[in-house]
Coordinates of C-alpha atoms and ligand atoms in Angstrom, one line a residue:
M1 CA 0.0 -0.1 0.5
T2 CA 1.6 3.9 -0.6
V3 CA 1.8 6.5 2.2
T4 CA -1.2 8.2 0.7
A5 CA -4.0 5.2 0.8
D6 CA -2.2 4.4 3.9
L7 CA -3.1 7.8 5.6
Q8 CA -6.3 8.3 3.2
Q9 CA -7.2 4.8 5.2
G10 CA -6.1 6.4 8.6
T11 CA -3.5 3.3 9.4
G12 CA -0.3 5.5 8.4
V13 CA 1.4 8.3 9.0
P14 CA 3.4 11.0 6.9
Y15 CA 6.8 9.2 7.1
P16 CA 9.5 7.8 9.2
G17 CA 9.7 9.9 12.6
W18 CA 7.1 11.8 12.5
A19 CA 5.3 10.7 15.5
D20 CA 8.6 11.8 17.2
E21 CA 8.9 15.0 15.8
V22 CA 5.3 15.8 17.1
R23 CA 6.4 14.5 20.7
E24 CA 9.1 16.7 20.1
L25 CA 7.4 20.1 18.6
A26 CA 4.5 19.3 21.6
R27 CA 7.0 19.6 24.1
Q28 CA 8.7 23.0 23.2
R29 CA 5.1 23.8 23.2
G30 CA 4.3 22.5 26.8
A31 CA 1.7 20.8 25.5
V32 CA -0.4 17.4 26.0
L33 CA -2.3 16.2 23.2
L34 CA -5.1 14.7 23.9
A35 CA -7.2 12.1 21.9
H36 CA -10.9 10.8 21.4
N37 CA -10.9 7.5 20.8
Y38 CA -12.6 7.8 16.9
Q39 CA -9.4 9.5 15.3
L40 CA -7.2 7.9 13.6
P41 CA -5.1 5.4 14.9
A42 CA -2.3 7.3 14.7
I43 CA -3.2 10.0 16.1
Q44 CA -4.0 8.3 19.1
D45 CA -0.9 6.3 18.8
V46 CA 1.2 10.0 20.0
A47 CA -1.4 11.1 21.5
D48 CA 0.0 11.3 25.7
F49 CA -4.1 10.5 26.9
V50 CA -7.0 8.7 24.8
G51 CA -10.4 8.0 25.8
D52 CA -14.0 8.5 26.1
S53 CA -15.7 12.2 26.1
L54 CA -15.4 12.6 29.7
A55 CA -12.1 11.1 31.0
L56 CA -10.6 13.7 28.3
S57 CA -12.9 17.2 30.1
R58 CA -11.6 15.4 33.2
I59 CA -8.1 15.2 32.3
A60 CA -8.2 18.6 30.5
A61 CA -9.6 20.0 33.8
E62 CA -6.1 19.1 35.6
V63 CA -3.8 18.8 33.3
E64 CA -0.5 21.1 34.0
A65 CA 0.0 21.7 30.6
D66 CA 0.5 25.5 29.1
T67 CA -1.2 24.2 25.9
I68 CA -3.6 21.4 25.2
V69 CA -3.7 20.2 21.8
F70 CA -7.3 18.6 21.5
C71 CA -7.5 15.8 18.9
G72 CA -11.6 15.5 18.4
V73 CA -14.2 17.6 17.3
H74 CA -15.1 21.1 18.1
F75 CA -16.5 20.8 20.9
M76 CA -14.8 18.6 22.8
A77 CA -12.0 21.4 22.6
E78 CA -14.4 23.9 23.2
T79 CA -15.1 21.9 26.4
A80 CA -11.4 22.1 27.9
K81 CA -11.6 26.0 27.4
I82 CA -14.4 26.7 29.3
L83 CA -12.5 24.3 32.1
S84 CA -9.5 25.8 31.7
P85 CA -9.9 29.5 30.5
E86 CA -6.4 29.8 31.3
K87 CA -5.0 27.5 28.5
T88 CA -4.3 27.6 25.2
V89 CA -6.9 25.2 23.4
L90 CA -5.5 23.8 19.7
I91 CA -7.8 21.4 17.8
P92 CA -5.4 20.9 14.3
D93 CA -8.7 21.6 12.2
E94 CA -10.9 23.7 12.8
R95 CA -13.4 22.6 10.4
A96 CA -14.1 19.3 12.6
G97 CA -17.3 19.5 13.8
C98 CA -20.3 17.5 15.2
S99 CA -23.6 16.7 13.4
L100 CA -25.4 16.0 17.0
A101 CA -23.9 19.4 18.2
D102 CA -25.4 21.1 15.4
S103 CA -29.0 19.0 16.3
I104 CA -30.1 22.5 18.8
T105 CA -29.2 25.8 18.3
A106 CA -29.5 28.2 21.5
E107 CA -32.7 29.6 20.8
Q108 CA -33.6 27.0 19.9
L109 CA -32.9 25.8 23.7
V110 CA -34.2 29.0 24.4
E111 CA -37.9 28.7 23.4
W112 CA -37.7 25.3 24.5
K113 CA -37.3 26.6 28.5
A114 CA -40.2 28.8 28.1
E115 CA -42.4 26.2 27.7
H116 CA -41.1 24.2 30.6
P117 CA -39.6 26.9 33.3
D118 CA -39.0 25.3 36.2
A119 CA -37.0 22.1 34.1
V120 CA -33.9 20.9 34.9
V121 CA -31.9 22.0 31.8
V122 CA -29.4 18.5 31.3
S123 CA -27.4 19.0 27.4
Y124 CA -24.6 16.0 26.3
V125 CA -22.1 17.2 26.2
N126 CA -22.0 17.5 22.2
T127 CA -23.2 20.9 22.2
T128 CA -21.8 24.3 21.3
A129 CA -21.1 26.4 24.0
A130 CA -24.1 29.1 23.8
V131 CA -25.9 25.8 24.7
K132 CA -23.8 25.1 27.6
A133 CA -24.9 28.5 28.9
E134 CA -28.5 27.6 28.9
T135 CA -28.0 24.3 30.4
D136 CA -27.8 23.5 34.9
I137 CA -25.7 20.5 34.1
C138 CA -24.2 18.8 31.2
C139 CA -23.3 15.0 30.9
T140 CA -21.7 12.7 29.3
S141 CA -22.9 8.9 27.7
S142 CA -21.2 7.3 30.3
N143 CA -22.9 9.7 33.2
A144 CA -26.0 10.7 31.9
V145 CA -28.0 8.4 33.7
E146 CA -26.5 9.5 36.8
V147 CA -27.2 12.9 36.3
V148 CA -30.4 12.5 35.7
A149 CA -30.7 9.9 38.6
S150 CA -29.2 13.1 40.7
I151 CA -32.1 15.8 40.4
P152 CA -35.0 15.1 42.7
L153 CA -37.8 13.1 40.6
D154 CA -40.2 15.6 41.4
K155 CA -38.3 18.2 39.0
E156 CA -39.3 17.7 34.6
V157 CA -36.1 17.7 33.0
L158 CA -35.4 18.8 29.7
F159 CA -32.7 16.6 27.6
L160 CA -31.3 17.1 24.8
P161 CA -30.1 16.7 22.0
D162 CA -29.6 12.9 21.4
Q163 CA -32.5 10.6 21.5
F164 CA -31.1 7.9 21.8
L165 CA -29.2 8.2 24.2
G166 CA -32.7 9.8 25.9
A167 CA -34.6 7.1 25.2
H168 CA -31.5 4.6 26.9
V169 CA -31.7 7.1 30.2
R170 CA -35.8 7.2 30.3
R171 CA -35.6 3.8 29.8
T172 CA -32.7 2.4 32.8
L173 CA -34.4 5.3 35.1
K174 CA -38.0 4.5 34.3
R175 CA -38.3 7.8 34.4
E176 CA -41.6 9.2 32.9
N177 CA -41.1 13.7 33.5
M178 CA -38.2 13.6 31.5
H179 CA -38.5 15.4 27.3
V180 CA -36.1 14.8 25.1
W181 CA -34.8 16.5 22.3
A182 CA -35.0 14.8 18.3
G183 CA -31.5 15.3 17.6
E184 CA -29.3 13.0 16.3
C185 CA -25.6 11.6 15.2
H186 CA -26.0 11.3 11.2
V187 CA -23.1 8.3 12.2
H188 CA -25.0 6.7 14.8
A189 CA -28.0 7.0 13.5
G190 CA -26.8 5.1 10.5
I191 CA -25.8 1.5 13.1
N192 CA -29.4 0.4 12.2
G193 CA -31.4 -2.3 14.3
A194 CA -31.9 -4.7 11.3
E195 CA -28.2 -4.4 10.9
L196 CA -27.6 -5.1 14.5
T197 CA -29.7 -8.4 14.5
K198 CA -28.9 -9.8 11.0
R199 CA -24.8 -9.7 12.2
A200 CA -26.0 -11.0 16.3
E201 CA -27.9 -13.5 14.2
E202 CA -24.8 -14.5 12.4
N203 CA -22.3 -14.6 15.7
P204 CA -24.4 -15.6 17.7
E205 CA -21.5 -16.4 20.7
A206 CA -20.5 -13.0 20.4
D207 CA -21.4 -9.9 22.9
L208 CA -22.7 -7.0 21.7
F209 CA -21.3 -3.5 22.8
V210 CA -23.6 -0.8 22.0
H211 CA -23.1 2.9 22.1
P212 CA -26.3 4.8 23.7
E213 CA -26.2 7.0 20.7
C214 CA -27.1 4.5 18.0
G215 CA -30.3 3.9 16.5
C216 CA -30.1 0.2 17.0
A217 CA -29.5 0.7 20.7
T218 CA -33.1 0.2 21.4
S219 CA -33.5 -2.8 18.8
A220 CA -30.0 -4.5 20.6
L221 CA -32.4 -4.5 24.6
Y222 CA -35.2 -5.9 22.5
L223 CA -32.6 -9.4 21.1
A224 CA -31.8 -9.1 25.1
G225 CA -35.3 -9.1 26.1
S226 CA -36.9 -11.9 23.9
G227 CA -34.4 -13.9 24.1
A228 CA -32.8 -14.0 20.6
V229 CA -29.2 -13.3 22.4
A230 CA -28.5 -14.1 26.0
A231 CA -29.2 -10.9 28.1
D232 CA -26.0 -10.1 29.8
K233 CA -24.0 -10.0 26.7
V234 CA -25.5 -7.2 25.3
K235 CA -23.8 -4.0 27.4
I236 CA -24.8 0.0 26.4
L237 CA -21.6 1.4 26.8
S238 CA -19.5 4.8 26.5
T239 CA -16.2 4.8 24.5
G240 CA -14.7 4.5 27.7
G241 CA -16.8 2.1 29.2
M242 CA -15.9 -0.4 25.7
I243 CA -12.1 -0.3 26.6
D244 CA -13.2 -2.0 30.6
A245 CA -15.7 -4.1 29.5
A246 CA -13.5 -5.2 26.9
R247 CA -10.3 -5.9 29.6
S248 CA -13.6 -7.6 31.7
T249 CA -15.3 -10.0 29.2
H250 CA -15.2 -13.8 28.8
A251 CA -16.5 -13.7 24.9
K252 CA -14.6 -14.8 22.3
S253 CA -15.6 -11.9 19.7
V254 CA -17.6 -8.8 20.2
L255 CA -19.8 -6.4 18.2
V256 CA -19.1 -3.2 17.9
A257 CA -22.1 -0.7 17.5
T258 CA -20.5 2.8 17.1
E259 CA -17.6 4.9 15.3
I260 CA -14.9 2.7 13.9
G261 CA -12.7 4.3 15.2
M262 CA -13.6 2.6 18.7
L263 CA -11.7 -0.5 16.8
H264 CA -8.7 0.4 17.2
Q265 CA -8.2 1.2 20.9
L266 CA -10.9 -2.0 21.7
R267 CA -7.6 -4.4 19.9
K268 CA -4.7 -3.0 21.9
A269 CA -7.2 -3.2 25.1
A270 CA -8.3 -7.0 24.8
P271 CA -5.9 -8.2 21.3
E272 CA -7.1 -12.2 21.7
I273 CA -10.5 -10.9 21.0
D274 CA -12.1 -11.0 17.8
F275 CA -13.1 -7.0 17.1
R276 CA -15.9 -6.4 14.6
A277 CA -18.0 -3.2 13.2
V278 CA -21.6 -3.7 12.8
N279 CA -21.6 -1.1 10.6
D280 CA -17.5 -1.0 9.1
R281 CA -19.1 2.2 7.1
A282 CA -20.1 4.4 10.4
S283 CA -16.8 6.7 10.4
C284 CA -17.3 10.3 11.5
T285 CA -15.7 12.4 9.1
Y286 CA -15.2 15.0 10.9
M287 CA -13.0 12.8 13.4
K288 CA -11.1 12.2 10.4
M289 CA -10.0 15.5 9.3
I290 CA -7.5 15.3 12.6
T291 CA -5.0 14.0 10.0
P292 CA -0.9 13.8 11.2
M293 CA -0.4 16.3 8.9
A294 CA -3.0 19.0 10.6
L295 CA -1.8 18.3 13.7
L296 CA 2.1 18.1 12.6
R297 CA 0.9 21.5 11.4
S298 CA -0.6 22.4 14.8
V299 CA 1.8 21.7 17.0
R300 CA 4.3 23.5 15.0
E301 CA 2.6 26.6 14.2
G302 CA 0.2 27.2 16.9
T303 CA -2.7 26.4 14.5
D304 CA -5.7 26.0 15.1
E305 CA -6.6 28.1 18.5
V306 CA -10.2 27.6 20.0
H307 CA -11.7 30.8 21.9
V308 CA -14.8 31.4 23.4
D309 CA -16.4 34.0 24.7
P310 CA -15.6 34.4 28.1
E311 CA -19.2 35.5 29.5
L312 CA -20.5 32.4 27.6
A313 CA -17.8 30.0 29.3
A314 CA -18.6 31.6 32.4
R315 CA -22.7 30.9 32.3
G316 CA -21.9 27.1 30.9
R317 CA -19.1 26.6 33.3
R318 CA -20.9 25.7 36.0
A319 CA -22.8 22.9 34.3
V320 CA -20.0 22.0 32.9
E321 CA -17.9 21.3 36.9
R322 CA -21.4 20.2 37.5
M323 CA -20.8 16.8 34.9
I324 CA -17.3 16.2 35.7
A325 CA -18.3 15.8 39.6
I326 CA -20.8 13.5 38.8
G327 CA -19.9 10.1 38.4
Q328 CA -16.4 10.8 39.6
P329 CA -15.5 8.8 42.4
G330 CA -16.2 10.4 45.6
G331 CA -17.5 14.0 43.3
G332 CA -20.7 12.2 42.9
E333 CA -23.9 15.2 44.5
Ligands
LIG401 P1 -17.9 9.4 24.5 O1 -18.4 10.2 25.5 O2 -18.8 8.1 24.6 O3 -16.9 9.6 23.6 O4 -19.0 9.8 23.0 C1 -18.5 11.2 22.2 C2 -19.3 10.6 21.0 O5 -19.2 12.0 20.0 C3 -20.0 9.8 20.3 O6 -20.4 10.4 19.8
LIG402 FE1 -20.5 13.9 16.4 FE2 -21.1 11.6 16.1 FE3 -19.5 12.4 15.1 FE4 -19.4 11.4 17.7 S1 -19.4 10.0 16.1 S2 -18.2 13.9 16.9 S3 -21.3 12.3 17.8 S4 -20.6 13.1 14.4

């Protein structure tokens, strides 16, 4: 395979010694490199920390480095800036957006709040800084259930923007007074129940690891409930939760319903397990904008710097801080 083909498939690096050069430039800049689990394998391998959005937010809040290079999508880098306004936050390509974050605007949220003036607003971290500024508590897929459970039962909840994650939380907590925005991520919505059912039938011994943003999360639970798949084999997990589950499962094969970048960390965590994507076309174009060359440019030139309006950041900070406290050992509310 040529270097160019390698790079297009996310398996390659631009030239030998590339990773050492990135690390040296990051060191000179006093920068720490964070990478989300959906990043290209080469980016994950050069990063100082790889994780899910909650783990990376916690690291961004605590890390000592003056500069954070966030290899992920824009809302993740914005969240780091909200938590650490005194730090320089870089994202290697500022065009790396998120279709889910785009599914609600701050104006739409303000209108929704006006219809439910006493409700507590829970926003998934996949939202813009302007939406976070209108939010009471943020959550990620790994602590959404705990965040909603922390809200008194007599309080209405507005949960946004992901309908599948919202349905998962409502189902888990059996909470009726929770309204869910009808947003979705185009990558996860595309992993559908029919596909999951077919793959599960073809691989009856396999565990199913399903991200709660997936269109197939309900089908996965139906398969478990109907006995088509043993209930203990179906796991609804954040990307970080999938790594923990990979280390503890006794299964020889696992079907993975999420963005395909996840397979790299899973295979590193448990090389003896056969991990297969439920949908191998489930690739997030935004995550894949963070190429090795973009990262190199970022650490060399200090691009692209992330700015959040200080007034918006101040209004959103409490909601993000509550998110990183909930689900933390000794930190729950
Ligand atoms: P995690 O919080 O599970 O890392 O997911 C982030 C995300 O963008 C999922 O699409
Ligand atoms: Fe956003 Fe979906 Fe990409 Fe995650 S996979 S960053 S939710 S578009």
